[in-house]
Each structure stands twice: as C-alpha cells, then as structure tokens.
Amino acid sequence: MKSPMIVFAMAILFGFLYAGCRSSLNDQTVLLKVSSDPTISFAIWFKVGSQNDPSGKEGLAQLTAAMLTEASTQQNSYDQILEQLYPMAASYSASVDKEMTVISGRIHRDNLDRYFDLFTQAIISPAFKPEDFERIKSNTINYLEKTLRYANDEALGKEVLYQAIFKQTPYGHPEAGLIESVKSITLDDIKNFYKKYFARDNLVIGIGGGFDNELVHRLKQALNKLPKGAPVPVEKPSPLPIDGRQVILVEKDTRSSAISIGFPIDVLRGEDDFYALWLANSWFGEHRNSSSHLYQVIREARGMNYGDYSYIECFPNGWARQFPAPNVGRRQQIFEIWIRPVQTEAAHFALRAAIRELQKLVDNGMTQQDFELTRKFLKKYYLHYAPTTSLRLGYQLDDKFYGVQDHLKKFPEMLDRLTLEQVNAAIKRHLQYQNLKIVIVTNNAIALKQALIADAPSPMKYVTPKPAEVLQEDREIERYPLNIKPENVTIIPVAELFLR
Amino acid sequence: MKTVMMSSLLLLLFYVFALAAQSEQASGIFPYPYHKKVLDNGLKVIIIPMESPGLVAYYSIVRTGSRDEYEPGHSGFAHFFEHMMFRGTKKYPGSVYDKLITEMGADANAYTSDDLTCYHLNFASEDLEKVMELESDRFQNLYYEEQAFKTEAGAVHGEYLKSLSSPWFLLSEKLMDTAFDVHTYKHTTIGFRQDIEAMPTMYEYSLSFFNRYYRPENVVLVIVGDVNPASTMELVKKYYGNWKPGYVPPQIPAEPEQQAERTANVTYNGETLPILCVAYKSLAFDPKSKTMAACVLLGDLAFGETSDIYKKLVLNEQRVQFISADFNSARDPQLLTIWTMIKREDDIDNIKNEIYRTIEHFKQEAVSKQKLNDLKRRLKYSFLMGLETPDDVAGSLARYIALTGDIEAVNQLYETYEQVTPADIRDAANNLLVEQKRTVVVLKGGQKS
C-alpha cells in the first residue's frame, strides 16, 4: 500500500510545484512560481526557427539568435557584458531548433536586477556590430566544415539522416545552416530577419523560480519595446514518401561505422497514440538505458558496440544528455534508430540485427509482460525528465507548442489508461520496416555497398566465445534479407556534405 | 480523496523540514546540513537530507580510477571494471538487477575518471531500501563468468571506437603520454589501445582488481534527498555492516620532477582547425593549500572569458576560436593546461608566444583586487546555483570526496579561495608556470577524406 501512495504523493507534489502555483496571465505568458527556489529562470520563446531560413540563406535563424546572445548590445560591448555576467556566474543563451527559438537564462536572486537589464537588452537592443558578426559567422562555418563533418561520426550520421528524410522541406538542413549559405549571409540579412521574427506578437514569456509579480510586469514592459508583427506561418513539412530501403553511405576516414535509421511518423506529443508509442519505444530503445531491447540484443548479448536506442521525438545531443531537452517542438517527427559505432566489418550484421528487431516489434507487438514492466518503469522514470525549475519551464513552453494541457501531468495518467492492445495497435499504425532511410558513416563504402546489394550472408566473427543461443540467432540475423536495390544506395564523400 | 492526498503531502513536507531542523548545522559554503559516519569496516557514509519531491540520489564513490592502473598492460581497467559491476551477483544476476532497476524507474549509471569510479542512481525514496540491498550486494558479492567478461570487452572497445573521431580525444591522449613518464596519469581513463584489445584475456586479473579496490575503506557512500538520516544510517549498517575490509593500496610510481620542456605533434585524420595546448605540471589537490587555490584561480584570471588575452585573441583580433585554462584537481600533481583553437596554421607560434607573454605578465604584475574578488564571487555563485536537485548535490561533491575522502574539502576549498591575495596569484605564476615544467602539444588536421 505504501508504494502507490508515495508515488501518488510525488506526482501531486510535482503538480503542486509546477502546476498548482501557475497563474498564466494570458496566452503569451507561462509562470512557474517556486518560492523556495533561490534562483529565477527566464525562457523567452520566439516562434521562429531554422524552418524560417530563406532559401540560400540557411543558417540565418541561428546566426540571428547568436547575434543577440553572444554579441554586443546598444548599451554594452560583448566584452563588457561578459565582464558584468562574470561575478554573477551567469549567462544567457539561445537554442534554435526547426520551429522554436528560446532565449533562456538563470540567475541567483541576489543578482537579479543587474542580470535583468543585461538579459532584456540582449533581446530588445542588439547592436549588430560587424566584428561580432564576423566572429560568430566564422565559428559557424568552422562548425559546419570541420566539427560536424569530422569530429563525431554519430552526430554526423544523425544529421545526414534528418537531411535525407526532410530533403526539399523547411526541415531539410542543419539549424547551423549550409556552408555556402552561411557564407552568403550579410548583416543586413540578420537585421531584417530580426525585425520580422523577433516581434512582440511572436513570443511567449516564461518565468520560473522565486520571482514576484512585479518582475513579470517589468519583463513584459521591457519586451513590449520589440516591434509589432506577426509573421506568416510556415506550412508543416511534408517529407517525400520513402520507397524501399534507401541507404546513404558517408565515406570518411574512420575506424568504425555509425548507423542511423529512420522514417517519418504522424504522431505528436499530446495525442493518445503518442503515449502508446512512447511506451513501445521505451521498451524497444530507451535512450542510454540498458532496459532498451536493441541494447540487449546488440550490446549486451553480443558486445558489438556501446549502445543502441530509438526515438519517436527528436533528441539532439544524445551523446551528452541522459534525458531529452525541452524546446525541440516539431510538427513532424520521425522514428529513429541509433546504432552507436560498430567495427566496420560488423556494420552489415548490425544493420540486419536492428531492422530484424524492428520487424519483430511491428509484426508481433509487445508481450503483456514487457508492457507491464515498461509501464511500471516509465511511471517513475518520467520524474527524471524535468527535476529543475528551468526544465519544467521548458516543458511548459512545449505544452503551448503542442497545445497540450500539462504533458508532465498527463503522461502518468495516460500510462495508467493504456492497454497492451492500444500499444500494439499504435505500433501497427505508425511503425513499419519496409520503407526506411539508412545512413552509415564508414571508411568502407564501396565494399559495403556491394555487400548490401548482394544481400549475401554477413556472419559475425567474435573474438570471444558466445553462448549457443546467441550463435544460433546469429545464423538467422546474418541471412536476414534486407532487399536493398542497387539504385537505392548512394555514396557521399564527407567533404561534399552540408555545402549548399 | 484529494484532501487525504494533500494531507499526506503536507505530512511529507513537514517530515522533510523537521528532519532538516534536527540535523547538524553546516558551516561554510555548502548550504545543506549533513550526517556523516564511518562504519567499523571503514565505509564512510554521508547523508544529506534535502527538500526534493520524493527523489533520492545514491552515489557509491570508489576512490579508484585510471590512476590506480599501475601494472603494465592494464591501462583502462578501472573503466572496464565499472562495466563489469553491472553483471550482477549470484543472488541478483545482471538481468535480474536490470529488471529490478527498470521496475523502479531509476536513472542508474556510472562513470570512471582518473581518480574515481562513481556509481549513481536517482530514484523514488520509497525504493531506498531495495536500492541499498542491490548496491551493497554487488559491491560485496559481484559475480560473473568469463564469457560475460569477454563480451563486455567488446562494448568497451566500441566505446573507445566512438571516441576516436574526436580531435580532443587524440590530443588529450598525446598530452598525457608526453607530459608524464612513469605516473599512471600517463594514460587516459579509457586506456591504451593495445591494452583495451587485450582485455578479454584478463578475467583472473579482474577478480584481483575487485578484491583489492572494491573494499569499504576505499568507498564513500553519499545519499542525498528525501531521506530520514537516522533510519537510512540503520539501513546502511544492516546492508554494508558485514562488508569485509581488505583494501590494498596501489603502488603508483611518483613522477620525477620534469627537467625540460617537452613538445609533441598530433595529426588528425580529418579536417579541424589547429588546436594548441600548453600544459604545466601543477599541484596535487589540497583544499587547504593557498598555493593550489591560487593556481586554480590563476588559470581563470589569465585565460578566462574576461581576461585580456581572451578579449584580444577571441573578440578583437579573432585569431582563435576560443581560449581557456583548466586546472585538473587530482590526487597527485596533474596539469594546468591552456587550450586554444587557432584559425590559421601559420599563426600557431604567434599564439603560443601570446600565451607566454600573458604568463610573463602575471609573473610580473599582481592582478587587481577587483578582478580577483569578481572571480571568487563567480565561483561561489556557480557552486550554489549548481545544487538544485539531489543529483546535482551528490554530483558536485563526488570528485572532492574522491580526492580527499571527505565532504569537508568543499568548505575548506572555498575558504582557502577567500584567503588568496593578488600576491599569491603572482607567486603561483612564478613558481609553477615555468618552462621546464611545460609540455606543448599541437594537433593539426590531416589529409581530407
């Protein structure tokens, strides 16, 4: 009896902290009062993102946001800003995704007044100095030309997967932009973009922590100085249908192969099927968790790599985060499988293993036992998603994006109502294994292409002994037909990526 | 029904506050009262009750890391062993352990660094006893067969492979290998490639590793959050009281004093801007040492975001993408390293000279009191703002506890920072940032793929 009681009390307490004290003034404000919190969190959401980048100017949204948060204001040069933030151990930053730009910061209440001015000035009176622009633009080009292409094969594979799925849509380029496009962006482009999108009618104000109502009033007054304007909404992206299994091999000098697999799904946070699919996905590939079934098959039983996960919502920076970041709201999501680097000679086998498991999930659904265990897991695990005021504030902004009434509160309620049949029906409705985009970053592209097309057995060679049942299953995996057509395999040298 | 629930909630809150009121009062920067006890077998337990909605952070800090890998051919073993700790016991084999953790919805993981291996879980307070039973069991009765051991070696190899595409990884590997001759800081935590590849053959050694290092005298248990200190301490005694002591300290060779500057180059098989690191042998972590504290502050004053060189090279002339300095707090003397990413290859030597000029300046001139006070204030707020959740608190303390074996190190360190004067900063620059203690490594991009 004790157990459900306390869990319920926890849920209520969470609700008390993040919902009970909320008193939204209007649609443009999210207030999350936590009186015991000695800090105040700010999050100003502008309804703009990389989907608003004009063609040929990809990267403009992110550069513009950086010109607010990493540059001078009309009141202070950037070095003066750094000087003033320094003793407060404070900062502010912008996160730019496809559809959302959120400028956020957090300050100890001792330093609120000094910080407030710096934070609001960054948003309402940026200086747009050429020297700041050159610095930020040069850093962005370096990121695209070098870091994204070379420094992390997993990040590269995921980015190429998103590009492939959303080709010719407003989601079809990295938020940082494309190399030639970023090079072509001028300071005037930045100023015009700012005027158009950083408008007072295009934002939602979020404040969390130990603030008072006077602060809300001050913040609203400050942001009221932004120009009027309601930009034209961008249409929801319509990714082209995927016909068969389409493979992109990114050729690169690397010792291992990183694999990403995906396809668009029509499920968004807040919908009934979302919660059913979240549960199924948690069982199949919970992020960086040994409870992930894919992890069990590929890492745990076979020791092939460091981890194997799947997603129904975009999860940026997964190698650095244990839990999803807020403010990645998107109207079009994909189902994504992430196979962390395997030895190159094992790439074919790993791909087969992952798709075979996906097929088993789609064809057979979950068992009652796995369903119950995963539901039990999620009912407590979700409490780790947003343990801090700033994270809960982020989730509440996302609620406005998705039009959900308190997702973190709804989540356990929906889990309670779910049945195995609903979960398995949602799997059937939204997941499939025939039409996939597959990206593999490898140094062995030509040989791998031939092997994939030939569809010949790809036996695993282990340096260490494995149990008989693993070896027996391997015989099925190594022959699992991928049916990849020659015209569906493309090789791209890494140096040709993200150009324009 | 709702009223009943709210009453339970209020009781819960009252309980938390009541406990906090009865606790020992903390002094110094660390804002939470804490309870500390050393069991007869040497296990140190630190319990920190904290207002949190039913969440608990549970950290088992083993004061063993890659520093303890003194036997040739065994670099990377502490990290590999961390993986093996998830393989379970006879009572709770790995798959059962996983299932129980999954049922609890716990966020469970571990990490290894040079001086520690840390096992951490976040979970609902109602699961405290079960977690303690599981954790105490695996620390005392770990059991795995050779086949499982060998399979896990594959996962570690995969972890190594995923790091290889990072220029930072290659640079750090070369820096440590160059700066140290005999001390185990010579290798990075993940270890040398040949040692990782040989891991499947080290089953017997792994048993000895466990027997020597996973002992109560070498472990500190930190429990933070919505807990009752008295009953939690009783549970600790129940589950850990019979753990047999037997820690065998590693025989880590002392690094001889460096006699001359060292240099090295790394070629990266991809494109990157050149990265330069200039490192100086520094001091072992000692929270009472004003010299060490001055050394930590010096790095930030000379090369941090508000330093003159940052303004010059990053903001005004824009010749580097960033510059920063990092004092690595460690049990034995480690490095104070200045890192910078340079925009043009032909500017590397000039930038290096700019760094040397900055150091010379700090040797000659005492920093302003205002700058020093700003930094002290920054450190204080940075620490306090990072203590939002039980996991934040335990996570912030873990390294200090690993280095000194005690929580008091935190308060001592921040007190020592307060005592540092501009003259101390100048003395630290003169004593430590000298050419003969320097190692310079440059990484450049190789041919395009």
mmCIF file of C-alpha atoms in Angstrom, chain A residues 4 44 88 140 167 305 352 363 414 432:
data_model
loop_
_atom_site.group_PDB
_atom_site.id
_atom_site.type_symbol
_atom_site.label_atom_id
_atom_site.label_comp_id
_atom_site.label_asym_id
_atom_site.label_seq_id
_atom_site.Cartn_x
_atom_site.Cartn_y
_atom_site.Cartn_z
ATOM 1 C CA PRO A 4 1.436 3.687 -4.780
ATOM 2 C CA ILE A 44 11.550 33.665 -23.970
ATOM 3 C CA MET A 88 27.294 36.515 -11.050
ATOM 4 C CA THR A 140 29.562 28.612 -37.582
ATOM 5 C CA LYS A 167 15.040 16.836 -48.247
ATOM 6 C CA ASN A 305 29.150 -1.507 -29.556
ATOM 7 C CA ARG A 352 20.358 -6.566 -40.139
ATOM 8 C CA ASP A 363 4.780 -7.977 -36.625
ATOM 9 C CA MET A 414 -2.182 8.263 -19.924
ATOM 10 C CA GLN A 432 6.992 -0.233 -40.267
#
